[in-house]
Tab-separated table of C-alpha atoms and ligand atoms in Angstrom:
chain	number	residue	atom	x	y	z
I	1	MET	CA	19.440	-28.532	34.967
I	2	HIS	CA	16.174	-29.176	33.052
I	3	SER	CA	14.167	-25.884	32.918
I	4	THR	CA	10.463	-25.740	32.366
I	5	ALA	CA	10.600	-21.993	31.824
I	6	PRO	CA	9.021	-21.033	28.420
I	7	SER	CA	11.476	-19.722	25.816
I	8	PRO	CA	11.902	-15.929	25.631
I	9	ASP	CA	12.894	-16.113	21.925
I	10	GLY	CA	9.550	-14.941	20.559
I	11	ILE	CA	9.500	-11.987	22.956
I	12	MET	CA	13.076	-10.915	22.035
I	13	ARG	CA	12.606	-11.454	18.317
I	14	LEU	CA	9.510	-9.233	18.289
I	15	GLY	CA	10.917	-6.614	20.689
I	16	LEU	CA	14.089	-6.200	18.612
I	17	GLY	CA	12.338	-6.719	15.322
I	18	PHE	CA	13.026	-3.107	14.400
I	19	TRP	CA	16.763	-3.929	14.065
I	20	GLY	CA	16.066	-6.275	11.133
I	21	SER	CA	13.400	-4.050	9.761
I	22	LYS	CA	15.685	-1.035	9.665
I	23	ALA	CA	18.622	-2.936	8.245
I	24	PHE	CA	16.392	-4.160	5.411
I	25	LEU	CA	14.791	-0.723	4.811
I	26	SER	CA	18.385	0.846	4.551
I	27	ALA	CA	19.214	-1.877	2.094
I	28	VAL	CA	16.172	-0.826	-0.089
I	29	GLU	CA	17.190	2.837	0.344
I	30	LEU	CA	20.797	2.119	-0.753
I	31	GLY	CA	19.662	0.145	-3.733
I	32	VAL	CA	21.392	-3.140	-2.662
I	33	PHE	CA	18.888	-5.265	-4.519
I	34	THR	CA	18.940	-3.105	-7.633
I	35	GLU	CA	22.713	-3.308	-7.734
I	36	LEU	CA	22.760	-7.157	-7.253
I	37	ALA	CA	20.076	-7.596	-9.940
I	38	LYS	CA	22.894	-6.708	-12.370
I	39	GLY	CA	24.908	-9.721	-11.125
I	40	PRO	CA	26.433	-11.301	-7.963
I	41	ALA	CA	29.176	-9.247	-6.342
I	42	ALA	CA	31.891	-9.743	-3.724
I	43	ALA	CA	31.647	-7.721	-0.597
I	44	ASP	CA	34.200	-5.077	-1.414
I	45	ALA	CA	32.902	-4.460	-4.882
I	46	LEU	CA	29.348	-4.098	-3.604
I	47	ARG	CA	30.477	-1.903	-0.715
I	48	GLN	CA	32.228	0.481	-3.164
I	49	LYS	CA	29.289	0.553	-5.620
I	50	LEU	CA	26.992	1.510	-2.767
I	51	GLY	CA	29.412	4.057	-1.253
I	52	LEU	CA	29.548	2.362	2.166
I	53	HIS	CA	32.160	2.670	4.893
I	54	LYS	CA	34.386	-0.297	5.432
I	55	ARG	CA	33.509	-0.813	9.116
I	56	SER	CA	30.165	-2.543	8.991
I	57	ALA	CA	29.642	-3.341	5.325
I	58	VAL	CA	30.270	-7.078	5.625
I	59	ASP	CA	28.128	-7.335	8.799
I	60	PHE	CA	25.351	-5.480	6.893
I	61	PHE	CA	25.458	-7.852	3.870
I	62	ASP	CA	25.659	-10.934	6.030
I	63	THR	CA	22.731	-9.648	8.185
I	64	LEU	CA	20.738	-9.491	4.969
I	65	VAL	CA	21.724	-13.049	4.178
I	66	ALA	CA	20.737	-14.206	7.694
I	67	LEU	CA	17.399	-12.458	7.327
I	68	GLY	CA	16.732	-14.355	4.119
I	69	MET	CA	16.839	-11.269	1.812
I	70	LEU	CA	20.159	-12.020	0.127
I	71	ASP	CA	22.033	-15.306	-0.699
I	72	LYS	CA	25.831	-15.830	-0.661
I	73	ARG	CA	27.675	-18.290	-2.880
I	74	ASP	CA	31.436	-18.696	-3.448
I	75	GLY	CA	32.171	-15.457	-1.530
I	76	ARG	CA	29.718	-13.416	-3.705
I	77	TYR	CA	26.323	-11.932	-2.711
I	78	LEU	CA	23.202	-12.340	-4.806
I	79	ASN	CA	19.514	-11.527	-4.626
I	80	THR	CA	17.021	-14.173	-3.627
I	81	PRO	CA	14.226	-14.833	-6.246
I	82	GLU	CA	11.824	-12.627	-4.245
I	83	THR	CA	14.142	-9.642	-3.737
I	84	ASP	CA	15.305	-9.816	-7.402
I	85	PHE	CA	11.730	-9.730	-8.658
I	86	TYR	CA	10.275	-7.172	-6.191
I	87	LEU	CA	13.101	-4.933	-5.127
I	88	ASP	CA	15.080	-4.218	-8.333
I	89	ARG	CA	14.116	-0.638	-9.174
I	90	ALA	CA	14.637	-1.394	-12.931
I	91	LYS	CA	11.767	-3.898	-13.000
I	92	PRO	CA	8.047	-3.005	-13.371
I	93	SER	CA	7.422	-5.618	-10.532
I	94	TYR	CA	9.282	-3.296	-8.103
I	95	ILE	CA	7.259	-2.896	-4.828
I	96	GLY	CA	9.892	-1.024	-2.865
I	97	GLY	CA	8.023	2.347	-2.998
I	98	LEU	CA	6.152	1.600	0.182
I	99	LEU	CA	9.365	0.448	1.934
I	100	GLU	CA	11.145	3.622	0.758
I	101	MET	CA	8.271	5.702	2.148
I	102	SER	CA	8.242	3.768	5.423
I	103	ASN	CA	11.974	4.296	5.731
I	104	ARG	CA	11.725	7.966	5.009
I	105	ARG	CA	8.545	8.820	6.965
I	106	LEU	CA	6.859	6.068	9.008
I	107	TYR	CA	9.924	4.719	10.654
I	108	GLY	CA	10.395	8.005	12.525
I	109	PHE	CA	6.670	8.689	13.050
I	110	TRP	CA	6.078	5.252	14.659
I	111	GLY	CA	8.702	6.371	17.284
I	112	ARG	CA	5.821	8.437	18.674
I	113	LEU	CA	3.272	5.601	18.801
I	114	THR	CA	3.022	5.732	22.574
I	115	GLU	CA	2.101	9.361	22.449
I	116	ALA	CA	-0.500	8.669	19.736
I	117	LEU	CA	-1.987	5.914	21.837
I	118	ARG	CA	-2.291	8.362	24.774
I	119	ASN	CA	-3.723	11.329	22.826
I	120	GLY	CA	-5.348	9.615	19.738
I	121	LYS	CA	-3.692	12.143	17.390
I	122	PRO	CA	-1.780	11.655	14.164
I	123	GLN	CA	2.076	11.829	14.415
I	124	ASN	CA	3.046	12.565	10.809
I	125	GLU	CA	3.396	15.799	8.879
I	126	ALA	CA	-0.218	16.657	10.053
I	127	ARG	CA	0.845	16.486	13.756
I	128	ASP	CA	0.440	20.206	14.118
I	129	GLY	CA	-3.202	20.108	13.119
I	130	ALA	CA	-3.394	20.035	9.307
I	131	ALA	CA	-7.116	19.459	8.299
I	132	SER	CA	-6.347	16.662	5.717
I	133	PRO	CA	-3.520	14.181	6.082
I	134	PHE	CA	-3.015	14.508	2.342
I	135	ALA	CA	-2.690	18.438	2.302
I	136	ALA	CA	0.586	18.191	4.199
I	137	LEU	CA	1.827	15.165	2.347
I	138	TYR	CA	1.176	16.776	-1.023
I	139	ALA	CA	2.609	20.101	-0.216
I	140	GLU	CA	5.982	19.076	-1.764
I	141	PRO	CA	6.129	17.376	-5.239
I	142	ALA	CA	8.813	14.859	-4.047
I	143	SER	CA	6.753	13.618	-1.112
I	144	LEU	CA	3.647	13.552	-3.357
I	145	GLU	CA	5.387	11.408	-5.882
I	146	GLY	CA	7.028	9.218	-3.220
I	147	PHE	CA	3.589	8.613	-1.605
I	148	LEU	CA	1.800	7.747	-4.912
I	149	LYS	CA	4.561	5.298	-5.927
I	150	ALA	CA	4.443	3.757	-2.457
I	151	MET	CA	0.771	3.029	-3.068
I	152	THR	CA	1.545	1.263	-6.349
I	153	GLY	CA	4.055	-0.846	-4.490
I	154	VAL	CA	1.796	-1.819	-1.600
I	155	SER	CA	-1.216	-2.484	-3.868
I	156	LEU	CA	0.524	-4.352	-6.719
I	157	PRO	CA	-0.088	-7.999	-5.453
I	158	THR	CA	-3.676	-7.138	-4.474
I	159	ALA	CA	-4.254	-5.329	-7.889
I	160	ARG	CA	-3.093	-8.462	-9.707
I	161	ALA	CA	-5.459	-10.621	-7.458
I	162	ILE	CA	-8.392	-8.270	-8.318
I	163	ALA	CA	-7.563	-8.388	-12.067
I	164	ALA	CA	-7.839	-12.165	-11.874
I	165	ALA	CA	-10.602	-12.673	-9.289
I	166	PHE	CA	-13.332	-10.167	-10.337
I	167	PRO	CA	-15.641	-10.945	-13.326
I	168	TRP	CA	-14.352	-7.877	-15.462
I	169	LYS	CA	-15.710	-9.460	-18.716
I	170	LYS	CA	-19.183	-8.431	-17.678
I	171	TYR	CA	-18.326	-4.775	-17.642
I	172	LYS	CA	-17.173	-2.081	-20.022
I	173	ASN	CA	-15.648	0.514	-17.894
I	174	PHE	CA	-14.479	1.180	-14.344
I	175	ALA	CA	-13.340	4.059	-12.163
I	176	ASP	CA	-10.722	3.956	-9.290
I	177	VAL	CA	-11.746	6.411	-6.559
I	178	GLY	CA	-8.533	7.713	-5.004
I	179	CYS	CA	-6.454	5.997	-7.739
I	180	ALA	CA	-3.007	7.486	-6.704
I	181	GLN	CA	-0.510	6.667	-9.497
I	182	GLY	CA	-2.954	4.284	-11.176
I	183	GLY	CA	-1.280	1.082	-10.009
I	184	LEU	CA	-4.439	-1.031	-9.843
I	185	MET	CA	-5.889	0.411	-13.075
I	186	VAL	CA	-2.838	-0.433	-14.981
I	187	GLU	CA	-2.891	-4.025	-13.757
I	188	VAL	CA	-6.614	-4.510	-14.495
I	189	ALA	CA	-6.636	-2.767	-17.896
I	190	GLY	CA	-3.414	-4.514	-18.797
I	191	VAL	CA	-5.141	-7.915	-18.506
I	192	HIS	CA	-8.562	-6.919	-19.780
I	193	GLY	CA	-8.076	-5.238	-23.182
I	194	ASP	CA	-11.662	-4.111	-23.564
I	195	LEU	CA	-11.921	-2.066	-20.379
I	196	SER	CA	-11.530	1.680	-20.188
I	197	GLY	CA	-11.063	3.437	-16.904
I	198	ILE	CA	-11.211	6.743	-14.985
I	199	GLY	CA	-8.677	7.508	-12.292
I	200	PHE	CA	-10.299	9.900	-9.810
I	201	ASP	CA	-8.095	11.729	-7.335
I	202	LEU	CA	-7.046	15.122	-6.078
I	203	PRO	CA	-5.788	17.564	-8.759
I	204	PRO	CA	-2.037	17.410	-7.867
I	205	VAL	CA	-2.095	13.696	-8.680
I	206	LYS	CA	-2.815	14.180	-12.380
I	207	PRO	CA	0.781	14.476	-13.831
I	208	VAL	CA	1.972	11.436	-11.869
I	209	PHE	CA	-0.995	9.341	-12.943
I	210	GLU	CA	-0.663	10.390	-16.586
I	211	ALA	CA	3.032	9.724	-16.730
I	212	TYR	CA	2.566	6.328	-15.280
I	213	ALA	CA	-0.343	5.309	-17.578
I	214	LYS	CA	1.806	6.472	-20.529
I	215	GLN	CA	4.890	4.584	-19.248
I	216	ARG	CA	2.816	1.426	-19.089
I	217	GLY	CA	1.306	1.979	-22.645
I	218	LEU	CA	-2.241	2.509	-21.336
I	219	ALA	CA	-2.811	6.233	-21.824
I	220	GLN	CA	-5.412	5.551	-24.565
I	221	ARG	CA	-7.710	3.710	-22.172
I	222	LEU	CA	-7.050	5.269	-18.798
I	223	ARG	CA	-7.784	8.930	-18.178
I	224	PHE	CA	-7.566	11.110	-15.037
I	225	GLN	CA	-10.504	13.046	-13.590
I	226	PRO	CA	-9.533	15.494	-10.922
I	227	GLY	CA	-11.846	15.966	-7.939
I	228	ASN	CA	-12.448	15.850	-4.275
I	229	PHE	CA	-14.467	12.810	-3.249
I	230	PHE	CA	-16.120	14.628	-0.291
I	231	GLU	CA	-17.124	17.586	-2.350
I	232	ASP	CA	-17.653	16.414	-5.881
I	233	ALA	CA	-19.826	13.642	-7.470
I	234	LEU	CA	-17.934	10.390	-8.089
I	235	PRO	CA	-17.225	9.400	-11.630
I	236	LYS	CA	-19.928	7.333	-13.453
I	237	ALA	CA	-18.772	3.897	-14.334
I	238	ASP	CA	-20.053	0.226	-14.302
I	239	VAL	CA	-17.550	-0.645	-11.529
I	240	LEU	CA	-16.074	1.646	-8.857
I	241	VAL	CA	-13.077	0.683	-6.857
I	242	MET	CA	-12.028	2.058	-3.445
I	243	GLY	CA	-8.701	0.664	-2.373
I	244	HIS	CA	-7.070	1.854	0.916
I	245	ILE	CA	-9.624	4.708	0.934
I	246	LEU	CA	-12.215	3.793	3.661
I	247	HIS	CA	-9.495	3.127	6.167
I	248	ASP	CA	-8.182	6.693	5.914
I	249	TRP	CA	-11.433	8.178	7.327
I	250	ASP	CA	-13.673	8.089	10.324
I	251	LEU	CA	-17.043	6.091	10.377
I	252	ALA	CA	-19.180	9.038	9.259
I	253	GLN	CA	-16.887	9.735	6.381
I	254	LYS	CA	-16.610	6.039	5.403
I	255	GLU	CA	-20.476	5.897	5.223
I	256	GLN	CA	-20.568	9.161	3.258
I	257	LEU	CA	-18.136	7.720	0.657
I	258	LEU	CA	-20.147	4.500	0.374
I	259	ARG	CA	-23.360	6.458	-0.150
I	260	LYS	CA	-21.681	8.478	-2.917
I	261	ALA	CA	-20.483	5.273	-4.554
I	262	TYR	CA	-24.073	3.923	-4.493
I	263	GLU	CA	-25.345	7.168	-6.096
I	264	ALA	CA	-22.802	7.135	-8.916
I	265	LEU	CA	-23.324	3.524	-9.977
I	266	PRO	CA	-25.978	2.480	-12.524
I	267	ALA	CA	-28.447	-0.338	-11.516
I	268	GLY	CA	-26.441	-3.578	-11.789
I	269	GLY	CA	-23.181	-1.745	-11.183
I	270	CYS	CA	-20.656	-2.976	-8.650
I	271	LEU	CA	-18.460	-1.481	-5.914
I	272	ILE	CA	-15.127	-3.140	-4.988
I	273	VAL	CA	-13.671	-2.105	-1.666
I	274	TYR	CA	-10.240	-3.502	-0.828
I	275	ASP	CA	-8.211	-3.137	2.309
I	276	ALA	CA	-6.140	-5.305	4.658
I	277	MET	CA	-9.458	-6.285	6.246
I	278	ILE	CA	-9.235	-7.583	9.765
I	279	ASP	CA	-10.542	-11.056	10.395
I	280	ASP	CA	-13.997	-10.939	11.985
I	281	ALA	CA	-12.644	-12.469	15.262
I	282	ARG	CA	-9.952	-9.675	15.276
I	283	ARG	CA	-7.130	-11.878	16.364
I	284	ALA	CA	-5.289	-13.293	13.332
I	285	ASN	CA	-4.651	-10.625	10.776
I	286	ALA	CA	-1.810	-8.864	12.541
I	287	PHE	CA	-0.980	-6.816	9.338
I	288	GLY	CA	-4.508	-5.448	9.183
I	289	LEU	CA	-4.432	-4.510	12.819
I	290	LEU	CA	-1.047	-2.842	12.536
I	291	MET	CA	-2.341	-1.089	9.480
I	292	SER	CA	-5.131	0.318	11.663
I	293	LEU	CA	-2.508	1.601	14.119
I	294	ASN	CA	-0.718	3.091	11.152
I	295	MET	CA	-3.932	5.038	10.443
I	296	LEU	CA	-3.722	6.413	13.984
I	297	ILE	CA	-0.203	7.654	13.161
I	298	GLU	CA	-1.223	8.931	9.681
I	299	THR	CA	-4.827	10.338	9.994
I	300	PRO	CA	-7.110	12.186	12.353
I	301	GLY	CA	-9.850	9.523	12.452
I	302	GLY	CA	-8.994	6.601	10.153
I	303	PHE	CA	-9.104	2.947	11.203
I	304	ASP	CA	-9.139	-0.469	9.557
I	305	TYR	CA	-12.156	-2.780	9.901
I	306	THR	CA	-13.385	-6.291	9.440
I	307	GLY	CA	-15.129	-7.767	6.388
I	308	ALA	CA	-18.306	-8.030	8.543
I	309	ASP	CA	-18.084	-4.290	9.337
I	310	CYS	CA	-17.672	-3.450	5.687
I	311	ILE	CA	-20.651	-5.621	4.556
I	312	GLY	CA	-22.807	-3.834	7.168
I	313	TRP	CA	-21.860	-0.425	5.824
I	314	ILE	CA	-22.277	-1.461	2.195
I	315	ARG	CA	-25.743	-2.689	2.869
I	316	LYS	CA	-26.628	0.454	4.878
I	317	ALA	CA	-25.563	2.531	1.824
I	318	GLY	CA	-28.320	0.762	-0.201
I	319	PHE	CA	-26.516	-2.053	-2.060
I	320	ARG	CA	-28.740	-5.104	-2.542
I	321	GLU	CA	-25.961	-7.694	-2.182
I	322	ALA	CA	-22.601	-7.647	-0.481
I	323	ARG	CA	-19.861	-10.296	-0.038
I	324	VAL	CA	-16.272	-10.543	1.081
I	325	GLN	CA	-13.594	-12.434	-0.781
I	326	HIS	CA	-9.980	-13.016	0.360
I	327	LEU	CA	-7.456	-11.876	-2.293
I	328	GLN	CA	-3.869	-12.473	-1.215
I	329	GLY	CA	-1.856	-12.258	2.013
I	330	PRO	CA	-3.680	-10.003	4.465
I	331	TYR	CA	-5.919	-8.406	1.774
I	332	SER	CA	-9.606	-8.934	1.051
I	333	MET	CA	-12.223	-7.240	-1.060
I	334	ALA	CA	-15.792	-6.495	-0.312
I	335	VAL	CA	-18.039	-6.448	-3.406
I	336	GLY	CA	-21.390	-4.597	-3.323
I	337	LEU	CA	-23.960	-5.002	-6.100
I	338	LYS	CA	-26.398	-2.216	-6.774
S	401	SAM	C1	-4.066	5.577	0.701
S	401	SAM	S1	-4.152	6.112	-0.854
S	401	SAM	C2	-4.789	4.740	-1.812
S	401	SAM	C3	-4.360	4.740	-3.254
S	401	SAM	C4	-4.842	3.482	-4.069
S	401	SAM	N1	-6.239	3.398	-4.181
S	401	SAM	C5	-4.217	2.293	-3.541
S	401	SAM	O1	-4.943	1.443	-2.929
S	401	SAM	O2	-3.082	1.990	-3.791
S	401	SAM	C6	-5.473	7.241	-0.817
S	401	SAM	C7	-5.731	7.998	-2.064
S	401	SAM	O3	-6.876	8.843	-1.890
S	401	SAM	C8	-6.578	10.091	-2.446
S	401	SAM	N2	-7.441	11.137	-1.747
S	401	SAM	C9	-7.347	11.548	-0.476
S	401	SAM	N3	-8.322	12.480	-0.205
S	401	SAM	C10	-9.036	12.593	-1.333
S	401	SAM	C11	-10.156	13.395	-1.638
S	401	SAM	N4	-10.717	14.198	-0.802
S	401	SAM	N5	-10.637	13.286	-2.942
S	401	SAM	C12	-10.107	12.476	-3.888
S	401	SAM	N6	-9.034	11.729	-3.550
S	401	SAM	C13	-8.501	11.750	-2.351
S	401	SAM	C14	-5.155	10.336	-2.214
S	401	SAM	O4	-4.646	11.303	-3.031
S	401	SAM	C15	-4.657	8.935	-2.448
S	401	SAM	O5	-4.194	8.755	-3.773
C-alpha cells in the first residue's frame, strides 16, 4: 500500500543521536584513533590494545565505521583522514580535548537539561551555588587542565581562520583576554613572526599556558599576565581578542567587558570577539543555539548571541566601527575599531 505519511527517520535519528554521540566519545576516551594512527589493525588486536571485553568490541568498531569515523579494509580497521588528523593524541592538530571534556562532564550534566529549562540554573559543578562557574572547575588541577586543553581543541579551527583572515601585519602586539591554554595565541604568533602577545587569564592558568607556549616554541614572544577581567584593567595591546568569553556572562557583564576592552585599547586599536554567533534570523546555526543551551548548563547567566547583537554592544561600548565576518563552520568574529 502506498503511504503518504512522512518519514519518521529524521525524528528517530535525532532522538537517538546520543547513542552515536556516546559511542564516538567513548572511542575518543579509549584512544581508538590514537592507536589506529600507528597503523591499521584487525579487530582482535585492536580490542586487546584498548583493553576491551570481547562481547561488543566488533560491534563497537563497526559502529564507528558506519558512523563514518573509521574505515575498514581487508578485515583491518583504519582511521579516516579526518579522525587521523584531528583525533590522534600524538599530533599537534589534536582537537579531542573538548570531546574528552564533553564525555567526562557535559554528557552527564546535559542529562539534567529539562531541570535547567525549568529553573534556569546551571547543572554542572556549580549546581550547588558556586559564584563563578570557573571557581568550581578550577578547584582541581586535573579538571583545570582538562578544561583548558578542551578550549584549545574547540578553538583550533577558528584560531587558524583568525590567523589567516585578520590583517595582523598592521599591528605589533595583541592580547588574548581569557586565553586559556593559549591555543589561539600559538596559532596567530606561529604564522605572524613579528607579533608578540600577552595571555590574560586567572592566576591558576599560568603554568598550563607557559608549558604550552614553551612546547610550541613560542615562549619568547608569548607571556602570561594573571588577572581577573572583572576586577583588573585589561592588558594594553594593539589588538584585544575575546573568544568564548562574552557567551559565559549575562548582558550587564558582557557590556562591562566590552567597555573595559575599549578603555584598554589605543586609538586605532582593534577588538576581535569570536563565538559560535547565532545567525541573525536565529534559525540556522544549530551549533550556536545549542552552545547557548550549553551556557545554561554551565553558567549562571551566560548565553550566546547573534552578530547583530554583538555589533550593537560593541558600538554601545564606544567603538567607531564594527563588522561581523564569518570564519569557519558555525564561528564568526565581530571586529570593533576604536
Ligand atoms: C570559555 S574559556 C575560553 C578560552 C579561549 N578564549 C578560547 O576561546 O578557547 C573562558 C576563559 O576565560 C577565563 N576566565 C573566566 N573568568 C575570568 C576572569 N574573571 N578573569 C580572567 N579570565 C577569566 C577562563 O579561565 C577561561 O580560560
